[in-house]
Amino acid sequence: LKGKAVDIPSPSYTSTSETDINLIVPAKYILENRDAAREMILTTESAPYCAFGGNARFAQDQANSLSDGHRLGGWMLIVSLDILTEEFYTNEFPKMFDTSDKKKFPGIAGGNHAGPNTRGPLKDDWTKPCPLDWTQEQRDNGCISLQETIWGTEILTRLESIKESLDPDFVFDCHGCISNNRVKKVTESEESSAHTASGGYVAVTVSLVAMFVSSLYA
């Protein structure tokens, strides 16, 4: 429309990051693997985000929530999950991040553009990507979680403990946030309220349909 700004990206019913991951590429990897890093940029549809460097790696008190991936990043790239193949996780991933301790997954992704399918590799085999054709339940059970992909195992464990202590009722809750992937418990009162509400919706819907049908023959 004349005089109106265009929305970028355009409004959509689905997430614009549905099949992407905001991968943080370490500066050390870029310097030591220039050809591979250059090829990674050429195979993506976005320009690298380069707000790293300087004293970003040192300006901290060792008690904040940023992962080493953020501190030591060279750039972030929004890449298709299709690029994170078994070959990537086998050959390039260990060059980017420390994978020697299989109980400590590193933070490898930015949270701002995390999509509904953003996950790490399989929990029991970090050389295998999380299959996109799995159901959400299968992905949640079998793959490194979205939260662990962003913060890494160590920091996430600490943040979950803080969350449980300060917000045990999860007043602040959102997709991708700390402990949002927990198994949610429904109390009897909540379940009763849900049934009451759904019954009310059905009654209203039936009444509206009846009014509409009556109007047709009035």
Tab-separated table of C-alpha atoms in Angstrom, residues 37-216:
chain	number	residue	atom	x	y	z
A	37	ALA	CA	34.101	-21.167	6.733
A	38	ARG	CA	33.856	-19.366	3.385
A	39	GLU	CA	31.877	-22.265	1.894
A	40	MET	CA	29.481	-22.170	4.836
A	41	ILE	CA	28.648	-18.530	4.086
A	42	LEU	CA	28.135	-19.260	0.392
A	43	THR	CA	25.650	-22.061	1.134
A	44	THR	CA	23.411	-19.936	3.372
A	45	GLU	CA	20.789	-17.351	2.492
A	46	SER	CA	21.840	-14.800	5.105
A	47	ALA	CA	24.817	-12.574	5.745
A	48	PRO	CA	26.916	-13.375	8.818
A	49	TYR	CA	26.155	-11.471	12.011
A	50	CYS	CA	29.511	-10.144	13.162
A	51	ALA	CA	28.855	-8.341	16.472
A	52	PHE	CA	31.640	-10.232	18.227
A	53	GLY	CA	35.245	-9.525	19.045
A	54	GLY	CA	37.005	-6.871	21.082
A	55	ASN	CA	36.596	-7.413	24.805
A	56	ALA	CA	33.339	-9.397	24.473
A	57	ARG	CA	35.135	-12.565	25.531
A	58	PHE	CA	36.486	-10.942	28.704
A	59	ALA	CA	33.704	-8.543	29.790
A	60	GLN	CA	32.018	-10.834	32.271
A	61	ASP	CA	32.009	-11.915	35.891
A	62	GLN	CA	31.829	-15.668	35.093
A	63	ALA	CA	28.304	-15.701	36.553
A	64	ASN	CA	26.226	-14.599	33.585
A	65	SER	CA	24.237	-16.744	31.174
A	66	LEU	CA	26.247	-16.353	27.967
A	67	SER	CA	27.840	-19.526	26.649
A	68	ASP	CA	31.462	-19.812	25.557
A	69	GLY	CA	30.053	-20.025	22.050
A	70	HIS	CA	28.824	-16.436	22.364
A	71	ARG	CA	32.037	-15.264	24.004
A	72	LEU	CA	34.350	-16.883	21.461
A	73	GLY	CA	32.154	-16.513	18.374
A	74	GLY	CA	33.396	-15.072	15.110
A	75	TRP	CA	29.985	-14.756	13.512
A	76	MET	CA	26.466	-16.157	13.620
A	77	LEU	CA	24.805	-17.620	10.559
A	78	ILE	CA	21.171	-18.574	10.047
A	79	VAL	CA	21.687	-21.892	8.290
A	80	SER	CA	19.281	-24.583	7.193
A	81	LEU	CA	19.165	-27.637	9.427
A	82	ASP	CA	19.769	-29.625	6.234
A	83	ILE	CA	23.359	-28.350	6.275
A	84	LEU	CA	23.987	-29.901	9.694
A	85	THR	CA	24.441	-33.371	8.276
A	86	GLU	CA	26.228	-36.393	9.720
A	87	GLU	CA	29.319	-35.261	7.818
A	88	PHE	CA	29.147	-31.842	9.503
A	89	TYR	CA	28.730	-33.283	13.010
A	90	THR	CA	31.498	-35.843	12.393
A	91	ASN	CA	34.127	-33.620	10.764
A	92	GLU	CA	33.460	-29.920	11.358
A	93	PHE	CA	31.605	-29.827	14.668
A	94	PRO	CA	34.552	-31.184	16.743
A	95	LYS	CA	36.768	-28.513	15.163
A	96	MET	CA	34.354	-25.790	16.258
A	97	PHE	CA	33.560	-26.903	19.805
A	98	ASP	CA	35.006	-29.044	22.579
A	99	THR	CA	33.141	-32.353	22.379
A	100	SER	CA	35.515	-34.419	24.493
A	101	ASP	CA	33.136	-34.647	27.469
A	102	LYS	CA	29.922	-36.320	26.303
A	103	LYS	CA	28.121	-35.112	29.432
A	104	LYS	CA	28.712	-31.451	28.563
A	105	PHE	CA	27.187	-30.314	25.281
A	106	PRO	CA	28.458	-26.855	24.248
A	107	GLY	CA	26.255	-23.860	23.536
A	108	ILE	CA	26.317	-23.553	19.754
A	109	ALA	CA	23.287	-21.440	18.797
A	110	GLY	CA	21.867	-17.986	19.322
A	111	GLY	CA	18.454	-17.746	20.938
A	112	ASN	CA	16.955	-14.801	19.038
A	113	HIS	CA	16.058	-16.784	15.923
A	114	ALA	CA	15.502	-20.199	17.476
A	115	GLY	CA	12.761	-22.014	15.607
A	116	PRO	CA	10.366	-24.759	16.691
A	117	ASN	CA	12.630	-27.458	15.227
A	118	THR	CA	15.958	-26.121	16.477
A	119	ARG	CA	17.718	-28.987	18.231
A	120	GLY	CA	21.212	-30.334	18.601
A	121	PRO	CA	22.313	-33.798	17.432
A	122	LEU	CA	21.129	-37.085	18.939
A	123	LYS	CA	21.684	-37.321	22.689
A	124	ASP	CA	23.466	-40.668	22.451
A	125	ASP	CA	25.461	-39.926	19.281
A	126	TRP	CA	26.665	-36.391	18.570
A	127	THR	CA	27.676	-37.345	15.035
A	128	LYS	CA	24.034	-37.864	14.014
A	129	PRO	CA	21.687	-34.926	13.320
A	130	CYS	CA	18.218	-34.806	14.840
A	131	PRO	CA	15.847	-36.151	12.130
A	132	LEU	CA	13.371	-33.556	10.887
A	133	ASP	CA	10.855	-36.280	10.062
A	134	TRP	CA	10.609	-37.330	13.715
A	135	THR	CA	7.623	-36.194	15.742
A	136	GLN	CA	8.168	-33.440	18.300
A	137	GLU	CA	7.938	-36.026	21.085
A	138	GLN	CA	10.632	-38.156	19.437
A	139	ARG	CA	12.859	-35.114	18.940
A	140	ASP	CA	12.366	-33.960	22.533
A	141	ASN	CA	13.254	-37.415	23.868
A	142	GLY	CA	16.065	-38.300	21.501
A	143	CYS	CA	17.843	-35.049	20.642
A	144	ILE	CA	19.824	-32.357	22.446
A	145	SER	CA	17.187	-29.833	23.517
A	146	LEU	CA	16.752	-26.326	22.164
A	147	GLN	CA	17.754	-24.926	25.556
A	148	GLU	CA	20.920	-27.026	25.755
A	149	THR	CA	21.790	-26.028	22.207
A	150	ILE	CA	21.671	-22.354	23.220
A	151	TRP	CA	23.236	-22.347	26.694
A	152	GLY	CA	25.191	-25.588	26.833
A	153	THR	CA	24.830	-28.252	29.522
A	154	GLU	CA	26.751	-26.594	32.363
A	155	ILE	CA	25.194	-23.133	32.176
A	156	LEU	CA	21.722	-24.558	31.519
A	157	THR	CA	21.923	-26.714	34.654
A	158	ARG	CA	22.792	-23.648	36.736
A	159	LEU	CA	20.056	-21.536	35.153
A	160	GLU	CA	17.449	-24.265	35.704
A	161	SER	CA	18.361	-24.334	39.388
A	162	ILE	CA	17.995	-20.548	39.631
A	163	LYS	CA	14.694	-20.680	37.757
A	164	GLU	CA	13.313	-23.335	40.092
A	165	SER	CA	14.325	-21.272	43.093
A	166	LEU	CA	13.069	-17.858	41.957
A	167	ASP	CA	10.084	-18.802	39.801
A	168	PRO	CA	8.823	-22.239	40.932
A	169	ASP	CA	5.346	-21.561	39.513
A	170	PHE	CA	6.755	-20.574	36.113
A	171	VAL	CA	5.009	-17.222	35.964
A	172	PHE	CA	7.538	-16.274	33.307
A	173	ASP	CA	7.425	-18.982	30.632
A	174	CYS	CA	7.981	-18.880	26.887
A	175	HIS	CA	9.120	-21.012	23.965
A	176	GLY	CA	12.819	-21.725	24.246
A	177	CYS	CA	13.129	-20.237	27.725
A	178	ILE	CA	14.771	-21.959	30.674
A	179	SER	CA	12.810	-25.109	31.655
A	180	ASN	CA	10.078	-24.442	29.075
A	181	ASN	CA	10.751	-27.973	27.802
A	182	ARG	CA	9.936	-29.518	31.187
A	183	VAL	CA	7.149	-32.057	31.594
A	184	LYS	CA	4.304	-29.776	32.635
A	185	LYS	CA	2.108	-30.983	35.509
A	186	VAL	CA	-1.593	-30.149	35.420
A	187	THR	CA	-3.344	-29.779	38.775
A	188	GLU	CA	-6.878	-31.038	39.373
A	189	SER	CA	-8.221	-27.473	39.572
A	190	GLU	CA	-6.550	-26.549	36.264
A	191	GLU	CA	-7.925	-29.679	34.602
A	192	SER	CA	-11.403	-28.939	35.964
A	193	SER	CA	-11.213	-25.347	34.726
A	194	ALA	CA	-10.137	-26.530	31.290
A	195	HIS	CA	-13.102	-28.932	31.062
A	196	THR	CA	-15.500	-26.215	32.207
A	197	ALA	CA	-14.122	-23.749	29.693
A	198	SER	CA	-14.254	-26.244	26.821
A	199	GLY	CA	-17.837	-27.120	27.729
A	200	GLY	CA	-18.752	-23.453	27.628
A	201	TYR	CA	-17.158	-23.018	24.204
A	202	VAL	CA	-19.117	-25.980	22.854
A	203	ALA	CA	-22.401	-24.606	24.221
A	204	VAL	CA	-21.784	-21.178	22.682
A	205	THR	CA	-20.816	-22.737	19.347
A	206	VAL	CA	-23.970	-24.881	19.255
A	207	SER	CA	-26.122	-21.843	20.061
A	208	LEU	CA	-24.535	-19.779	17.293
A	209	VAL	CA	-24.998	-22.577	14.748
A	210	ALA	CA	-28.661	-22.957	15.777
A	211	MET	CA	-29.226	-19.197	15.387
A	212	PHE	CA	-27.603	-19.255	11.951
A	213	VAL	CA	-29.715	-22.198	10.751
A	214	SER	CA	-32.893	-20.559	12.094
A	215	SER	CA	-32.079	-17.364	10.196
A	216	LEU	CA	-31.911	-19.293	6.942
